[in-house]
């Protein structure tokens, strides 16, 4: 297969061609390409949309939609008519949407249409996160995912995707198509950066011990408050750890298993890393509800294993 080193592409390989050459089936290719298409409209909405000025309306005099709701509509509309989706679950919608238009879809997806949407106001990076399953059951452990991806809307728009054959980065070009910029991203220890979510004053002793030891070892703090750019930094820098731990007043943390953790855990595992809720592999958790949250320690294997050991000691005390 054509390879592309970051910044030194031997020859361009675009997303569709990569998917075809790596043997991904037509329907799954369609889903990934529909998300790529949706991202053109989402990035346009982020760049030019309503900045929260009271009473603003669009060209047609309608009240502007919030960016996360708009992103959800953009993605749902494209997938609804794709003919390849059975069910969709979105962080913006309370119930699973069953696709009845051309209803013979083989795949189902769970997605966060615009993670970190409150960061748009302060002009920080945000992203779309997508998890793809075969069949119509979305309440299955994340290890059953057939593909996962995120689109990061930063100074550049990039897509990081895995169909179970490694994890690869694509960047949107001037024609708004995605070209490969990095093949087979690998996390190779030790962690050089850490991104700690949640209030430190609410950390439990095990998490505090873990964080202090990272700091003592010179691991650099890199936290933007956006899950997608924070995970992207860990992946592209080739090592690091992101955490949003259980807190003294919230044992389940903040991030959602279906929409945020499972797809990121799939990508990070495909890059040779791992993701844990502190006790158990994220991808082995059986979701009980669509909006279930879990604590997370995700990134370089050695660091996640060390976090688990710190938490085990905490239990023993
Ligand atoms: P969302 O915008 O979909 O509600 O999620 C935001 C998430 C995630 O992007 C980030 O990791 C986390 O919230 C940050 O939370 P804190 O502000 O509590 O650190
Ligand atoms: Mn989110
Ligand atoms: Mn969201």
PDB file of N, CA and C and ligand atoms in Angstrom, residues 91 112 114-117 129 227 255-256 259-260, ligand 2:
ATOM      1  N   UNK A  91     -25.102  11.763  20.728  1.00  0.00           N
ATOM      2  CA  UNK A  91     -25.045  12.394  22.046  1.00  0.00           C
ATOM      3  C   UNK A  91     -26.095  13.498  22.170  1.00  0.00           C
ATOM      4  N   UNK A 112     -20.698  11.468  18.699  1.00  0.00           N
ATOM      5  CA  UNK A 112     -20.781  12.775  19.356  1.00  0.00           C
ATOM      6  C   UNK A 112     -20.530  13.779  18.236  1.00  0.00           C
ATOM      7  N   UNK A 114     -20.425  17.029  17.921  1.00  0.00           N
ATOM      8  CA  UNK A 114     -19.460  18.120  18.140  1.00  0.00           C
ATOM      9  C   UNK A 114     -19.041  18.117  19.604  1.00  0.00           C
ATOM     10  N   UNK A 115     -17.973  17.397  19.872  1.00  0.00           N
ATOM     11  CA  UNK A 115     -17.476  17.334  21.253  1.00  0.00           C
ATOM     12  C   UNK A 115     -16.729  18.627  21.571  1.00  0.00           C
ATOM     13  N   UNK A 116     -16.992  19.134  22.776  1.00  0.00           N
ATOM     14  CA  UNK A 116     -16.309  20.348  23.216  1.00  0.00           C
ATOM     15  C   UNK A 116     -16.906  21.604  22.615  1.00  0.00           C
ATOM     16  N   UNK A 117     -18.195  21.555  22.279  1.00  0.00           N
ATOM     17  CA  UNK A 117     -18.775  22.681  21.522  1.00  0.00           C
ATOM     18  C   UNK A 117     -18.658  24.021  22.258  1.00  0.00           C
ATOM     19  N   UNK A 129     -16.803  12.661  16.963  1.00  0.00           N
ATOM     20  CA  UNK A 129     -16.305  11.313  17.316  1.00  0.00           C
ATOM     21  C   UNK A 129     -17.334  10.276  16.862  1.00  0.00           C
ATOM     22  N   UNK A 227     -11.712  16.857  24.324  1.00  0.00           N
ATOM     23  CA  UNK A 227     -11.284  15.456  24.314  1.00  0.00           C
ATOM     24  C   UNK A 227     -10.573  15.114  22.998  1.00  0.00           C
ATOM     25  N   UNK A 255     -17.038  11.467  31.002  1.00  0.00           N
ATOM     26  CA  UNK A 255     -17.107  11.135  29.579  1.00  0.00           C
ATOM     27  C   UNK A 255     -17.984   9.907  29.319  1.00  0.00           C
ATOM     28  N   UNK A 256     -18.610   9.905  28.164  1.00  0.00           N
ATOM     29  CA  UNK A 256     -19.610   8.873  27.862  1.00  0.00           C
ATOM     30  C   UNK A 256     -18.997   7.700  27.128  1.00  0.00           C
ATOM     31  N   UNK A 259     -20.329   7.305  23.178  1.00  0.00           N
ATOM     32  CA  UNK A 259     -20.055   8.362  22.199  1.00  0.00           C
ATOM     33  C   UNK A 259     -18.609   8.832  22.217  1.00  0.00           C
ATOM     34  N   UNK A 260     -17.947   8.670  23.366  1.00  0.00           N
ATOM     35  CA  UNK A 260     -16.613   9.252  23.494  1.00  0.00           C
ATOM     36  C   UNK A 260     -15.541   8.196  23.788  1.00  0.00           C
TER      37      UNK A 260
HETATM   38 MN1  LIG B   2     -18.854  15.114  24.160  1.00  0.00          MN
END
